[in-house]
Amino acid sequence: MNARTEPAVVETALLHDSHDSHEMQASAHQLSNAHLDALEEETIFILREVAGAFERPALLFSGGKDSLVMLKCAEKAFGAGRIPYPLLMIDTGHNFPEVTDFRDQRAQELGAELIVRSVEDSMKRGTVRLAHPGESRNVHQSVTLLEAIEEFRFDALIGGARRDEEKARAKERIFSHRDSFGQWQPKAQRPELWTLFNTRLHSGEHFRVFPISNWTELDVWQYIARENIALPSIYYTHRREVVDRRGLLVPVTELTPPREGERVELRDVRFRTVGDITCTCPVESTAATPQDIVIETLAAEVSERGATRMDDKTSDASMERRKKEGYF
């Protein structure tokens, strides 16, 4: 639940059965999104700070909702077609085609430079080696990302991570210093008081910058609704074959076929987050618009990544370990 949402509205929503769609819809319509102006202002300030403080920044752009929100703020910060850094995508080769097609279309509409570097190429170079052909490539994005940073000598990468997604992300700073090996050191983070960011770098180091770190999932959907931001179709309800595996709805695809004994079901689902097919699951939903999703998010009891990501369930510290190795 969004702490910035008016307490009276939140209380009204919680007092009623979450299945009472009329009550929830009425509560959602009462939501003021005045706080979005403050979040948008902070994000624009950070995007401009990156442009002013670094020589070779890039904006990580997957075609997902968070990066599309950042792109909208970047348009407001600099003007459409004038974003002063390229867009960078690290492609595992296992992304949903609806998302990669949308990514390419959006970059073309904006006239933005889109750089795509793939895990497949890292595998050909021998810098990524899979334990077996069916292994998820998601974790190996770190290697490809660090190779891209070295290739283009990026000194700041702007990402769409939010603190409410996962506990390792909750404790990371907005301007996150990475050493010459691309590693994040949680115990050596620089303090951030008010809007004072320490952007000092030594040779070979870089920053990861998270302008929407203070946003919540509900903020993002309210902003998408307010700004009428277009998204890939799989964010909204559609019928899809899935199997229920340890509480997650695993999509049935060539990369994620059903296991022996699993029952394939056709359900109405949508994706709360989009990523590598091998580790991203949809949730059951009939939400067809951003407003519908705002209502669902008000009643959600499980975090976005907790409800959708298989890779985060390997251990409680899996995200922190990956970030130390150079992950987003």
Coordinates of C-alpha atoms in Angstrom, one line a residue:
M1 CA 0.0 0.0 0.0
N2 CA 1.3 3.4 -0.8
A3 CA 2.1 5.4 2.3
R4 CA 1.6 8.7 0.4
T5 CA -2.0 7.8 -0.5
E6 CA -4.5 9.7 1.6
P7 CA -5.1 7.8 4.9
A8 CA -8.9 8.1 4.7
V9 CA -9.0 6.6 1.3
V10 CA -6.7 3.8 2.2
E11 CA -8.8 3.0 5.3
T12 CA -12.0 3.0 3.2
A13 CA -10.4 0.5 0.8
L14 CA -9.2 -1.8 3.5
L15 CA -12.4 -1.8 5.4
H16 CA -14.3 -3.3 2.5
D17 CA -13.9 -6.7 1.1
S18 CA -11.2 -6.6 -1.6
H19 CA -13.6 -8.6 -3.8
D20 CA -16.2 -5.8 -3.6
S21 CA -15.3 -4.3 -6.9
H22 CA -17.7 -1.4 -6.6
E23 CA -16.3 -0.2 -3.3
M24 CA -12.7 -0.6 -4.4
Q25 CA -13.5 1.2 -7.7
A26 CA -15.0 4.1 -5.7
S27 CA -12.0 4.2 -3.5
A28 CA -9.6 4.2 -6.4
H29 CA -11.4 7.0 -8.0
Q30 CA -11.0 9.1 -4.8
L31 CA -7.2 8.7 -4.9
S32 CA -5.5 11.9 -5.3
N33 CA -2.3 11.7 -7.3
A34 CA -1.0 15.1 -6.2
H35 CA 2.1 13.3 -4.8
L36 CA 2.9 12.2 -8.4
D37 CA 3.9 15.8 -9.1
A38 CA 6.5 15.6 -6.4
L39 CA 7.8 12.2 -7.6
E40 CA 7.9 13.4 -11.2
E41 CA 9.8 16.6 -10.1
E42 CA 12.4 14.5 -8.2
T43 CA 12.8 12.2 -11.2
I44 CA 13.3 15.0 -13.6
F45 CA 15.8 16.6 -11.3
I46 CA 17.8 13.4 -11.1
L47 CA 17.7 12.8 -14.9
R48 CA 19.0 16.4 -15.4
E49 CA 21.7 15.9 -12.7
V50 CA 23.0 12.8 -14.5
A51 CA 23.1 14.7 -17.8
G52 CA 25.1 17.5 -16.1
A53 CA 27.4 15.4 -13.9
F54 CA 28.5 12.6 -16.2
E55 CA 30.2 12.5 -19.6
R56 CA 28.9 9.2 -20.9
P57 CA 25.6 8.2 -19.3
A58 CA 23.0 5.8 -20.8
L59 CA 19.4 4.9 -19.8
L60 CA 18.6 1.2 -19.4
F61 CA 15.5 0.6 -21.4
S62 CA 13.8 -2.7 -21.6
G63 CA 10.4 -1.7 -22.9
G64 CA 8.9 -2.4 -19.5
K65 CA 6.6 -0.1 -17.5
D66 CA 9.3 1.4 -15.2
S67 CA 11.6 2.3 -18.0
L68 CA 8.7 3.7 -20.0
V69 CA 7.8 5.9 -17.0
M70 CA 11.4 7.1 -16.9
L71 CA 11.4 7.8 -20.6
K72 CA 8.2 9.9 -20.1
C73 CA 10.0 11.9 -17.4
A74 CA 13.1 12.2 -19.7
E75 CA 10.9 13.7 -22.4
K76 CA 9.6 16.2 -19.9
A77 CA 13.1 16.9 -18.7
F78 CA 14.7 17.5 -22.1
G79 CA 11.9 17.6 -24.7
A80 CA 10.8 14.9 -27.1
G81 CA 13.5 13.8 -29.4
R82 CA 16.2 15.6 -27.3
I83 CA 17.1 13.0 -24.6
P84 CA 20.9 13.5 -24.2
Y85 CA 21.9 9.9 -23.7
P86 CA 21.4 6.6 -25.6
L87 CA 19.0 3.8 -24.5
L88 CA 20.7 0.6 -23.6
M89 CA 19.1 -2.9 -23.5
I90 CA 20.8 -6.1 -22.3
D91 CA 19.0 -8.8 -24.2
T92 CA 19.0 -12.4 -22.9
G93 CA 17.4 -13.5 -26.2
H94 CA 14.6 -14.9 -24.1
N95 CA 12.4 -11.8 -23.8
F96 CA 8.7 -11.6 -24.6
P97 CA 8.4 -10.6 -28.3
E98 CA 5.6 -8.2 -27.4
V99 CA 8.0 -6.3 -25.3
T100 CA 11.1 -6.2 -27.6
D101 CA 8.8 -5.1 -30.5
F102 CA 7.4 -2.3 -28.3
R103 CA 10.9 -1.3 -27.2
D104 CA 12.1 -0.9 -30.8
Q105 CA 8.9 1.0 -31.8
R106 CA 9.1 3.4 -28.9
A107 CA 12.8 4.2 -29.5
Q108 CA 12.1 4.8 -33.2
E109 CA 9.2 7.1 -32.3
L110 CA 11.4 9.2 -30.0
G111 CA 14.3 9.2 -32.5
A112 CA 16.5 7.9 -29.7
E113 CA 19.7 5.9 -30.1
L114 CA 19.0 2.3 -29.0
I115 CA 22.0 0.1 -28.2
V116 CA 21.3 -3.6 -27.8
R117 CA 23.9 -6.0 -26.4
S118 CA 23.0 -9.7 -26.1
V119 CA 23.9 -12.5 -23.7
E120 CA 24.1 -14.7 -26.8
D121 CA 27.1 -12.7 -28.0
S122 CA 28.8 -13.1 -24.6
M123 CA 28.3 -16.8 -24.9
K124 CA 30.0 -16.8 -28.3
R125 CA 32.9 -14.9 -26.8
G126 CA 33.1 -17.5 -24.0
T127 CA 32.6 -14.9 -21.3
V128 CA 29.3 -16.5 -20.4
R129 CA 29.0 -20.3 -20.0
L130 CA 25.8 -22.0 -19.2
A131 CA 25.8 -24.9 -16.8
H132 CA 23.3 -26.6 -19.1
P133 CA 21.3 -25.5 -22.2
G134 CA 18.1 -24.9 -20.2
E135 CA 19.7 -22.6 -17.6
S136 CA 18.2 -19.2 -17.3
R137 CA 20.3 -16.5 -18.9
N138 CA 18.9 -13.8 -16.6
V139 CA 21.7 -13.9 -14.1
H140 CA 24.3 -13.7 -16.9
Q141 CA 23.1 -10.3 -18.0
S142 CA 25.6 -8.9 -15.5
V143 CA 28.5 -10.1 -17.6
T144 CA 27.0 -8.6 -20.8
L145 CA 26.2 -5.4 -19.0
L146 CA 29.7 -5.0 -17.7
E147 CA 31.1 -5.7 -21.2
A148 CA 28.8 -3.0 -22.6
I149 CA 30.0 -0.5 -19.9
E150 CA 33.6 -1.2 -20.9
E151 CA 32.9 -1.1 -24.6
F152 CA 31.2 2.3 -24.5
R153 CA 33.0 3.6 -21.4
F154 CA 29.7 4.5 -19.7
D155 CA 30.2 6.3 -16.4
A156 CA 26.5 6.3 -15.4
L157 CA 23.7 3.9 -16.1
I158 CA 20.1 5.0 -15.3
G159 CA 17.9 2.2 -14.2
G160 CA 14.2 1.7 -13.3
A161 CA 14.6 -0.1 -10.0
R162 CA 12.3 0.9 -7.1
R163 CA 12.8 0.4 -3.4
D164 CA 9.4 -1.4 -2.9
E165 CA 10.4 -4.2 -5.3
E166 CA 12.8 -6.1 -3.2
K167 CA 14.8 -5.7 0.0
A168 CA 18.3 -5.4 -1.6
R169 CA 16.9 -2.6 -3.8
A170 CA 15.3 -1.0 -0.7
K171 CA 18.6 -0.3 0.8
E172 CA 20.5 0.9 -2.3
R173 CA 21.1 4.6 -2.8
I174 CA 19.6 6.6 -5.7
F175 CA 23.2 7.2 -6.9
S176 CA 24.8 3.8 -6.4
H177 CA 28.5 3.8 -6.7
R178 CA 30.1 0.8 -8.5
D179 CA 33.8 0.0 -8.2
S180 CA 36.2 -0.8 -11.1
F181 CA 34.9 -4.4 -11.2
G182 CA 31.2 -3.1 -11.5
Q183 CA 30.5 -4.3 -7.9
W184 CA 28.2 -2.8 -5.4
Q185 CA 29.4 -2.6 -1.9
P186 CA 26.4 -2.4 0.5
K187 CA 28.5 -1.5 3.5
A188 CA 30.4 1.3 1.7
Q189 CA 27.5 3.3 0.3
R190 CA 27.7 7.1 0.2
P191 CA 25.2 9.0 2.3
E192 CA 22.5 10.9 0.5
L193 CA 21.2 13.8 2.6
W194 CA 18.3 15.8 1.1
T195 CA 19.2 16.1 -2.6
L196 CA 23.0 16.1 -2.2
F197 CA 24.4 13.4 -4.4
N198 CA 28.1 12.4 -4.4
T199 CA 29.0 11.8 -8.0
R200 CA 32.8 11.6 -7.6
L201 CA 34.3 8.8 -9.6
H202 CA 37.8 7.3 -10.0
S203 CA 39.0 5.9 -13.3
G204 CA 37.1 2.7 -14.4
E205 CA 34.3 3.2 -11.9
H206 CA 30.7 4.1 -12.7
F207 CA 27.4 4.8 -11.1
R208 CA 24.0 3.2 -11.3
V209 CA 21.3 5.8 -10.9
F210 CA 17.7 5.0 -10.0
P211 CA 15.5 8.1 -10.5
I212 CA 12.2 6.3 -9.6
S213 CA 13.7 4.6 -6.5
N214 CA 11.1 6.4 -4.2
W215 CA 8.1 5.4 -6.4
T216 CA 5.9 2.4 -5.5
E217 CA 4.2 0.1 -7.9
L218 CA 0.9 2.0 -7.2
D219 CA 2.6 5.3 -8.0
V220 CA 3.8 3.9 -11.3
W221 CA 0.3 2.7 -12.4
Q222 CA -1.3 6.0 -11.2
Y223 CA 1.3 7.9 -13.3
I224 CA 0.7 5.6 -16.3
A225 CA -3.0 6.2 -16.0
R226 CA -2.5 10.0 -15.6
E227 CA 0.0 10.4 -18.4
N228 CA -1.8 7.9 -20.7
I229 CA 1.5 6.0 -21.3
A230 CA 1.3 3.2 -23.8
L231 CA 2.6 -0.2 -22.7
P232 CA 3.3 -3.6 -24.2
S233 CA 0.0 -5.6 -24.4
I234 CA 1.0 -8.3 -22.0
Y235 CA 0.7 -5.9 -19.1
Y236 CA -3.1 -6.2 -19.5
T237 CA -5.4 -9.2 -19.2
H238 CA -5.1 -11.9 -21.9
R239 CA -5.7 -15.7 -22.0
R240 CA -2.6 -17.7 -21.7
E241 CA -1.6 -21.4 -21.0
V242 CA 0.1 -21.6 -17.6
V243 CA 1.0 -24.3 -15.0
D244 CA 0.8 -23.7 -11.3
R245 CA 4.3 -24.3 -9.9
R246 CA 4.9 -23.7 -6.2
G247 CA 2.4 -20.9 -6.1
L248 CA 3.6 -19.2 -9.3
L249 CA 1.8 -19.3 -12.7
V250 CA 4.5 -20.3 -15.1
P251 CA 3.7 -19.4 -18.7
V252 CA 3.8 -22.4 -21.1
T253 CA 6.4 -21.5 -23.8
E254 CA 9.1 -23.4 -25.7
L255 CA 11.5 -22.2 -23.1
T256 CA 9.3 -23.1 -20.2
P257 CA 7.4 -26.3 -21.1
P258 CA 5.2 -28.1 -18.5
R259 CA 7.0 -30.7 -16.4
E260 CA 5.9 -34.3 -16.1
G261 CA 2.7 -34.4 -14.2
E262 CA 1.9 -30.7 -14.4
R263 CA -1.6 -29.7 -15.6
V264 CA -1.8 -27.0 -18.3
E265 CA -4.6 -24.5 -17.7
L266 CA -5.9 -21.6 -19.8
R267 CA -6.3 -18.6 -17.5
D268 CA -6.9 -14.8 -17.7
V269 CA -3.6 -13.3 -16.7
R270 CA -1.4 -10.2 -16.9
F271 CA 2.3 -9.5 -16.2
R272 CA 3.1 -7.2 -13.3
T273 CA 6.7 -7.1 -14.5
V274 CA 8.3 -8.2 -17.7
G275 CA 11.7 -9.8 -18.0
D276 CA 13.3 -13.0 -19.1
I277 CA 10.7 -15.6 -20.1
T278 CA 12.5 -18.3 -18.1
C279 CA 12.0 -16.6 -14.8
T280 CA 9.0 -14.2 -15.2
C281 CA 5.5 -15.3 -14.3
P282 CA 2.1 -13.6 -14.8
V283 CA -0.6 -13.2 -12.2
E284 CA -4.3 -14.1 -12.6
S285 CA -6.2 -10.9 -13.5
T286 CA -9.0 -9.5 -15.6
A287 CA -7.6 -5.9 -15.5
A288 CA -7.8 -4.3 -18.9
T289 CA -6.8 -0.7 -18.2
P290 CA -4.4 1.2 -16.0
Q291 CA -7.3 2.2 -13.8
D292 CA -8.3 -1.5 -13.3
I293 CA -4.7 -2.2 -12.3
V294 CA -4.6 0.6 -9.8
I295 CA -7.6 -1.1 -8.1
E296 CA -5.8 -4.5 -8.1
T297 CA -2.6 -2.9 -6.8
L298 CA -4.5 -1.3 -3.8
A299 CA -5.5 -4.8 -2.7
A300 CA -2.2 -6.6 -3.5
E301 CA -0.6 -8.3 -0.5
V302 CA 2.4 -9.7 -2.3
S303 CA 5.2 -7.6 -3.7
E304 CA 5.6 -7.3 -7.5
R305 CA 8.8 -9.5 -7.6
G306 CA 7.5 -11.8 -4.9
A307 CA 4.4 -12.6 -7.0
T308 CA 6.2 -13.0 -10.4
R309 CA 9.9 -13.8 -10.3
M310 CA 11.2 -17.4 -10.0
D311 CA 14.8 -16.3 -9.8
D312 CA 14.2 -14.3 -6.5
K313 CA 13.0 -17.4 -4.8
T314 CA 16.3 -19.2 -4.9
S315 CA 17.4 -17.6 -1.7
D316 CA 16.6 -14.6 0.5
A317 CA 19.8 -12.9 -0.6
S318 CA 19.7 -13.8 -4.3
M319 CA 19.2 -10.2 -5.5
E320 CA 21.8 -8.7 -3.2
R321 CA 24.3 -11.3 -4.4
R322 CA 23.5 -10.5 -8.1
K323 CA 23.9 -6.8 -7.5
K324 CA 27.3 -7.3 -5.9
E325 CA 28.3 -9.1 -9.1
G326 CA 27.2 -6.2 -11.3
Y327 CA 23.5 -6.8 -11.8
F328 CA 21.1 -3.9 -12.4

